[in-house]
CSV table of C-alpha atoms and ligand atoms in Angstrom, one decimal:
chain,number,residue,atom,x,y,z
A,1,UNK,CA,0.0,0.0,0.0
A,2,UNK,CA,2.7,2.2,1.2
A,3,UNK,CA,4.6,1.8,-2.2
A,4,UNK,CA,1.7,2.4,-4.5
A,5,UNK,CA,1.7,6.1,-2.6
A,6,UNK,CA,4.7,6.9,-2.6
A,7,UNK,CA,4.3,5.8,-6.8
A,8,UNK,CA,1.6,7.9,-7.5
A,9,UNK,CA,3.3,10.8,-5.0
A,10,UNK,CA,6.2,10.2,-8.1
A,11,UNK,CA,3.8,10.2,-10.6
A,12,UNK,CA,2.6,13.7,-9.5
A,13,UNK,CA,6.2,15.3,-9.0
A,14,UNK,CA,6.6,13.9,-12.3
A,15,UNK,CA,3.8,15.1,-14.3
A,16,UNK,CA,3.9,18.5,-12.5
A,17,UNK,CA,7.6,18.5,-14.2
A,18,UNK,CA,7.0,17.7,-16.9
A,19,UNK,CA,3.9,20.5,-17.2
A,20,UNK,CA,6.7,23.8,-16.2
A,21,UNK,CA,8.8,21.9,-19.0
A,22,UNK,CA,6.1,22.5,-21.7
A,23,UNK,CA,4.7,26.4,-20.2
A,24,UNK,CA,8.9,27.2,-20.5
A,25,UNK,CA,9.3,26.1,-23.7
A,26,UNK,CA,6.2,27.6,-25.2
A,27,UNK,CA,7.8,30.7,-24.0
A,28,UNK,CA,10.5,30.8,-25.2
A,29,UNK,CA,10.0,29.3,-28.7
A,30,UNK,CA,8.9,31.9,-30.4
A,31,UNK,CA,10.1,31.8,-33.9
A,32,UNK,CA,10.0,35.5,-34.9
A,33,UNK,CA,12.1,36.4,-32.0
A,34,UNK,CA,14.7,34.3,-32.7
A,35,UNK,CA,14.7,35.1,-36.2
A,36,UNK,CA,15.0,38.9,-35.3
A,37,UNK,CA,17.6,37.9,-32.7
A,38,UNK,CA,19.6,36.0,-35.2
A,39,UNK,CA,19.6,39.1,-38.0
A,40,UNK,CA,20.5,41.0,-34.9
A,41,UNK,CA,23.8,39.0,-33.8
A,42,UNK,CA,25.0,38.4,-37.2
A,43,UNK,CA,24.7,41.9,-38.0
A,44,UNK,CA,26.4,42.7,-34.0
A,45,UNK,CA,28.8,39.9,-34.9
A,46,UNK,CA,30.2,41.6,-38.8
A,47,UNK,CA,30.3,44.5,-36.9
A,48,UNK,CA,33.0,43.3,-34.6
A,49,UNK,CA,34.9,41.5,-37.1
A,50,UNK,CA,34.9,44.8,-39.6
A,51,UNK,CA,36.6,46.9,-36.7
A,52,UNK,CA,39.4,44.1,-35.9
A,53,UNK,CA,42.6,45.0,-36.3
A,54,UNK,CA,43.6,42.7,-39.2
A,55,UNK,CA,47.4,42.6,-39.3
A,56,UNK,CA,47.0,41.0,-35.7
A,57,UNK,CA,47.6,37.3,-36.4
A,58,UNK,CA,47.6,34.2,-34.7
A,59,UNK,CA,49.3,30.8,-35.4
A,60,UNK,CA,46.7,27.6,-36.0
A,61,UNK,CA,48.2,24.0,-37.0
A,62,UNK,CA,51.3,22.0,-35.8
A,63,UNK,CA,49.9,19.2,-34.0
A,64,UNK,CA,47.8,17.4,-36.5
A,65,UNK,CA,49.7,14.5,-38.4
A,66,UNK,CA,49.5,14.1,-42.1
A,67,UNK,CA,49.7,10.8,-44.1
A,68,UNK,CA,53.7,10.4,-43.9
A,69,UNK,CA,53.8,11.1,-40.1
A,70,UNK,CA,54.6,14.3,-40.0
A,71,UNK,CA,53.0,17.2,-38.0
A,72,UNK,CA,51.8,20.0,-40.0
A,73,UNK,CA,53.3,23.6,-40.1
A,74,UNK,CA,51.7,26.1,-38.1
A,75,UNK,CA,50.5,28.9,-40.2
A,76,UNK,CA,49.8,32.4,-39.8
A,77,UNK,CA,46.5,33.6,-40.1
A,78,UNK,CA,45.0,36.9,-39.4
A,79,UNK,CA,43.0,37.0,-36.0
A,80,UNK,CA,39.5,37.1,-37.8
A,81,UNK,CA,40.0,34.0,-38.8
A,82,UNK,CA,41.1,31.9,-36.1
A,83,UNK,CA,38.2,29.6,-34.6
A,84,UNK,CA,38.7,30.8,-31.0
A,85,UNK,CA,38.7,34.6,-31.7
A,86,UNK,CA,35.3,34.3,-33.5
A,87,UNK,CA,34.1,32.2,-30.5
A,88,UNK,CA,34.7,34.7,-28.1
A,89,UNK,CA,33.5,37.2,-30.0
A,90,UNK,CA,30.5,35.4,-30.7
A,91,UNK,CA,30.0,35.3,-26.5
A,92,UNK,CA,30.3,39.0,-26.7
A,93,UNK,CA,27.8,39.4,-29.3
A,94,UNK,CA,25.1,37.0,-27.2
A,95,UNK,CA,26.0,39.3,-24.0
A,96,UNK,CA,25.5,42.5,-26.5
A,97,UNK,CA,21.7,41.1,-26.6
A,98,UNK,CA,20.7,42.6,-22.7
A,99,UNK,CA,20.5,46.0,-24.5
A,100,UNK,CA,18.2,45.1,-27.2
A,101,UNK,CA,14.3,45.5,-26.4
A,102,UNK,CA,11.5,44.0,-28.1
A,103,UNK,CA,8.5,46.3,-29.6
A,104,UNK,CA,5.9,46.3,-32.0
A,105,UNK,CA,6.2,49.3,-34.8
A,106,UNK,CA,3.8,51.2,-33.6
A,107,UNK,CA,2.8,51.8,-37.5
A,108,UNK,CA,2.6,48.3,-38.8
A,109,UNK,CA,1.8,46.3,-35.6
A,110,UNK,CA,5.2,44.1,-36.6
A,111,UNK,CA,7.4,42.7,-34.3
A,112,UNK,CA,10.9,44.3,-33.8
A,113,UNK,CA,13.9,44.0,-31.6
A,114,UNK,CA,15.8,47.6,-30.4
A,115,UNK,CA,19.4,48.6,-29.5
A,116,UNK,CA,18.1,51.2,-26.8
A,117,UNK,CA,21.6,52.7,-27.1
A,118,UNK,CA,23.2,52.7,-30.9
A,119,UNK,CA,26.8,51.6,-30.8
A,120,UNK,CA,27.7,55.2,-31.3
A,121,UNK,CA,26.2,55.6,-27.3
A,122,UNK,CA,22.9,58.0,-28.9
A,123,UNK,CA,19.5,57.1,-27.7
A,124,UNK,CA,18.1,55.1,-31.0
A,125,UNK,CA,16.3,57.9,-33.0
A,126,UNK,CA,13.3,55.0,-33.9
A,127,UNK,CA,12.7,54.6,-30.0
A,128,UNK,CA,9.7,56.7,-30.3
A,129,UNK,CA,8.3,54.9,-33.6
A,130,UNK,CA,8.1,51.3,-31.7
A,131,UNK,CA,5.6,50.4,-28.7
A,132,UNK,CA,7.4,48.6,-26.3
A,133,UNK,CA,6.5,45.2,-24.9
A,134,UNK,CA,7.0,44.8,-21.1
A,135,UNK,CA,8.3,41.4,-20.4
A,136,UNK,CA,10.4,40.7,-16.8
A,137,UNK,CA,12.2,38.0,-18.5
A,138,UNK,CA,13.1,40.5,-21.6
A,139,UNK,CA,16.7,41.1,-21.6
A,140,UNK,CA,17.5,37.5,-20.9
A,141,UNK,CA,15.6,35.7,-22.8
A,142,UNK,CA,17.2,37.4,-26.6
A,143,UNK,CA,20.1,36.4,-24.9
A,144,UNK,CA,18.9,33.5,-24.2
A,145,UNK,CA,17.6,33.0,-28.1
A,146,UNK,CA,21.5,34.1,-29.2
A,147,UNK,CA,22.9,31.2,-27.3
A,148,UNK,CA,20.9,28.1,-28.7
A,149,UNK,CA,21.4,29.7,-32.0
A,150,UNK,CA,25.3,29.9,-31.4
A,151,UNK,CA,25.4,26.4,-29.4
A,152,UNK,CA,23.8,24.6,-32.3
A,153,UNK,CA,25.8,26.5,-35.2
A,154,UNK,CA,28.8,28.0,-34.0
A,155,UNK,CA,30.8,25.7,-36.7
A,156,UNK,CA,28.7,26.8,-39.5
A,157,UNK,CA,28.7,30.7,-38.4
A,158,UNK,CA,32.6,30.5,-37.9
A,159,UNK,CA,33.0,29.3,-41.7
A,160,UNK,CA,31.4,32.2,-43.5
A,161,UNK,CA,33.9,34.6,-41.6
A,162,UNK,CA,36.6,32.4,-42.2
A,163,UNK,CA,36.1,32.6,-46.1
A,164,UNK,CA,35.2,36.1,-45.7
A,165,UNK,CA,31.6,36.2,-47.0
A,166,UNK,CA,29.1,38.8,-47.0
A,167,UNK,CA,25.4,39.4,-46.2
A,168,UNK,CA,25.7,36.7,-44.5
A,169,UNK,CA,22.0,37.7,-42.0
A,170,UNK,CA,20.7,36.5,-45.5
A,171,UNK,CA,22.6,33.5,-45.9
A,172,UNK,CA,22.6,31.8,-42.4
A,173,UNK,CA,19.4,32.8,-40.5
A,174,UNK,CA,17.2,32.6,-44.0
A,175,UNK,CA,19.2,29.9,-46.2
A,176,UNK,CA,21.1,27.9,-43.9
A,177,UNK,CA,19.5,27.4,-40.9
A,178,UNK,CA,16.2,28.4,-41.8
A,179,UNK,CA,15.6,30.0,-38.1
A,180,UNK,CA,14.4,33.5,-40.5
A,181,UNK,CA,11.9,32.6,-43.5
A,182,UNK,CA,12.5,33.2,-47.1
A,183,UNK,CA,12.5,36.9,-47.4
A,184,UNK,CA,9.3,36.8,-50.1
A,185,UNK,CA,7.1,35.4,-47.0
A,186,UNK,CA,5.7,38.2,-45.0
A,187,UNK,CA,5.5,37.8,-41.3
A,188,UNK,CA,2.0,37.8,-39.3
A,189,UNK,CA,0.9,40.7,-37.7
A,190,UNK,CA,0.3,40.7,-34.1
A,191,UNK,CA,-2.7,41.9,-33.2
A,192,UNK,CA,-3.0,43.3,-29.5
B,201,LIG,C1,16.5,45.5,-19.8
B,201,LIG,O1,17.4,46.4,-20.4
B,201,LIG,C2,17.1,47.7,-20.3
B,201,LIG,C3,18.1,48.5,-21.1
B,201,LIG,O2,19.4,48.0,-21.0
B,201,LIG,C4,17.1,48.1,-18.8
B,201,LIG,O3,16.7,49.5,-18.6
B,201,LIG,C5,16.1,47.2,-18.1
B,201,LIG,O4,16.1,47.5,-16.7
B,201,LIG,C6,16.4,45.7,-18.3
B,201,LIG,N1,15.3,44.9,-17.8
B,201,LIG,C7,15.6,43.9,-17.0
B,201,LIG,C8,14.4,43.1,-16.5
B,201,LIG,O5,16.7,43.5,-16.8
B,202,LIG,C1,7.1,48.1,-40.3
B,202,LIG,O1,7.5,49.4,-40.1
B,202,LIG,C2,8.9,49.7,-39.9
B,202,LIG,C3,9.2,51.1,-39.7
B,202,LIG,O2,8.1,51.9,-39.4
B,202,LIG,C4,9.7,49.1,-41.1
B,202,LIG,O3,11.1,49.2,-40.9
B,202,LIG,C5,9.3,47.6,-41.3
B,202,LIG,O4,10.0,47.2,-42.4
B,202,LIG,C6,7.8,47.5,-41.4
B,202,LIG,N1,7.5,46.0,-41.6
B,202,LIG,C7,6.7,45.6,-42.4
B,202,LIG,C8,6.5,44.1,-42.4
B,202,LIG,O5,6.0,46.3,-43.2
């Protein structure tokens, strides 16, 4: 007798568990917002690669083996290039994400994210064209919405600033990843 309570106590823990799972999630999957958020950080993310000093470089290779047995030569490569300096800055972008807001346009009713402060340090001139939408959890979760993007496709990201590409908002959120859609499909409005 004892057992089967303490089973169904488990049962309940469980299922109560599992129910804050699903309420989270719904949350916090919201497609639009992470499409916004990925235009955002790619955009935050060229932005800090433009302004790096590129005569700064940094030796990669020298310990991998090639067919004969011998280790490679380390090579030179500019900073922008090197794996760990687009990770970091990749972290940096994410963290950049606490000063973005999210807002509706208040003359099309579509969803927007918002540097309150451009990266000049001026209040955004559009502040006053965008309805803001109050949300405790705001500043965290875009963050939030950067980091799964960058978990999942840090490898992929890293390659198109490795061969130097451009417009890549267009060709990682929309083509590769599909997290934006094809630019010909208009968003819903949200109706308040
Ligand atoms: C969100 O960010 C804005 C601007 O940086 C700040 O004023 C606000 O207090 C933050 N909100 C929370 C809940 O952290
Ligand atoms: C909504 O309006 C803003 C500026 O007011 C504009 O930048 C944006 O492209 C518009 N979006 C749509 C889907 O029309």
């Amino acid at each position: 007798m004892l057992f089967k309570v303490l089973l169904f106590v488990f049962f309940l823990i469980f299922c109560s568990l599992n129910a804050q799972d699903v309420v989270r999630d719904v949350r916090l999957d919201n497609k639009e917002i992470k499409c916004l958020v990925c235009d955002a950080s790619i955009k935050e993310l060229t932005d800090l690669v433009t302004n790096t000093d590129k005569s700064q470089t940094v030796k990669i290779g020298g310990h991998r083996l090639d067919p004969q047995g011998n280790y490679d030569s380390p090579k030179s490569v500019s900073v922008v290039k090197s794996e760990i300096f687009l990770s970091e800055l990749m972290e940096a972008v994410c963290n950049k994400m606490d000063d973005y807001v999210r807002g509706l346009w208040k003359s099309n009713k579509t969803l927007t994210i918002l540097k309150m402060i451009t990266s000049d340090g001026q209040m955004n001139p559009h502040m006053s064209e965008v309805e803001f939408i109050q949300d405790d959890d705001l500043n965290k979760s875009l963050k939030y919405y950067c980091e799964i993007i960058v978990e999942e496709f840090e490898e992929n990201i890293i390659k198109y600033y490795q061969n130097e590409e451009k417009d890549i908002e267009t060709k990682f959120c929309i083509e590769e990843s599909h997290i934006c859609p094809p630019k010909s499909q208009t968003l819903p409005k949200i109706e308040l």
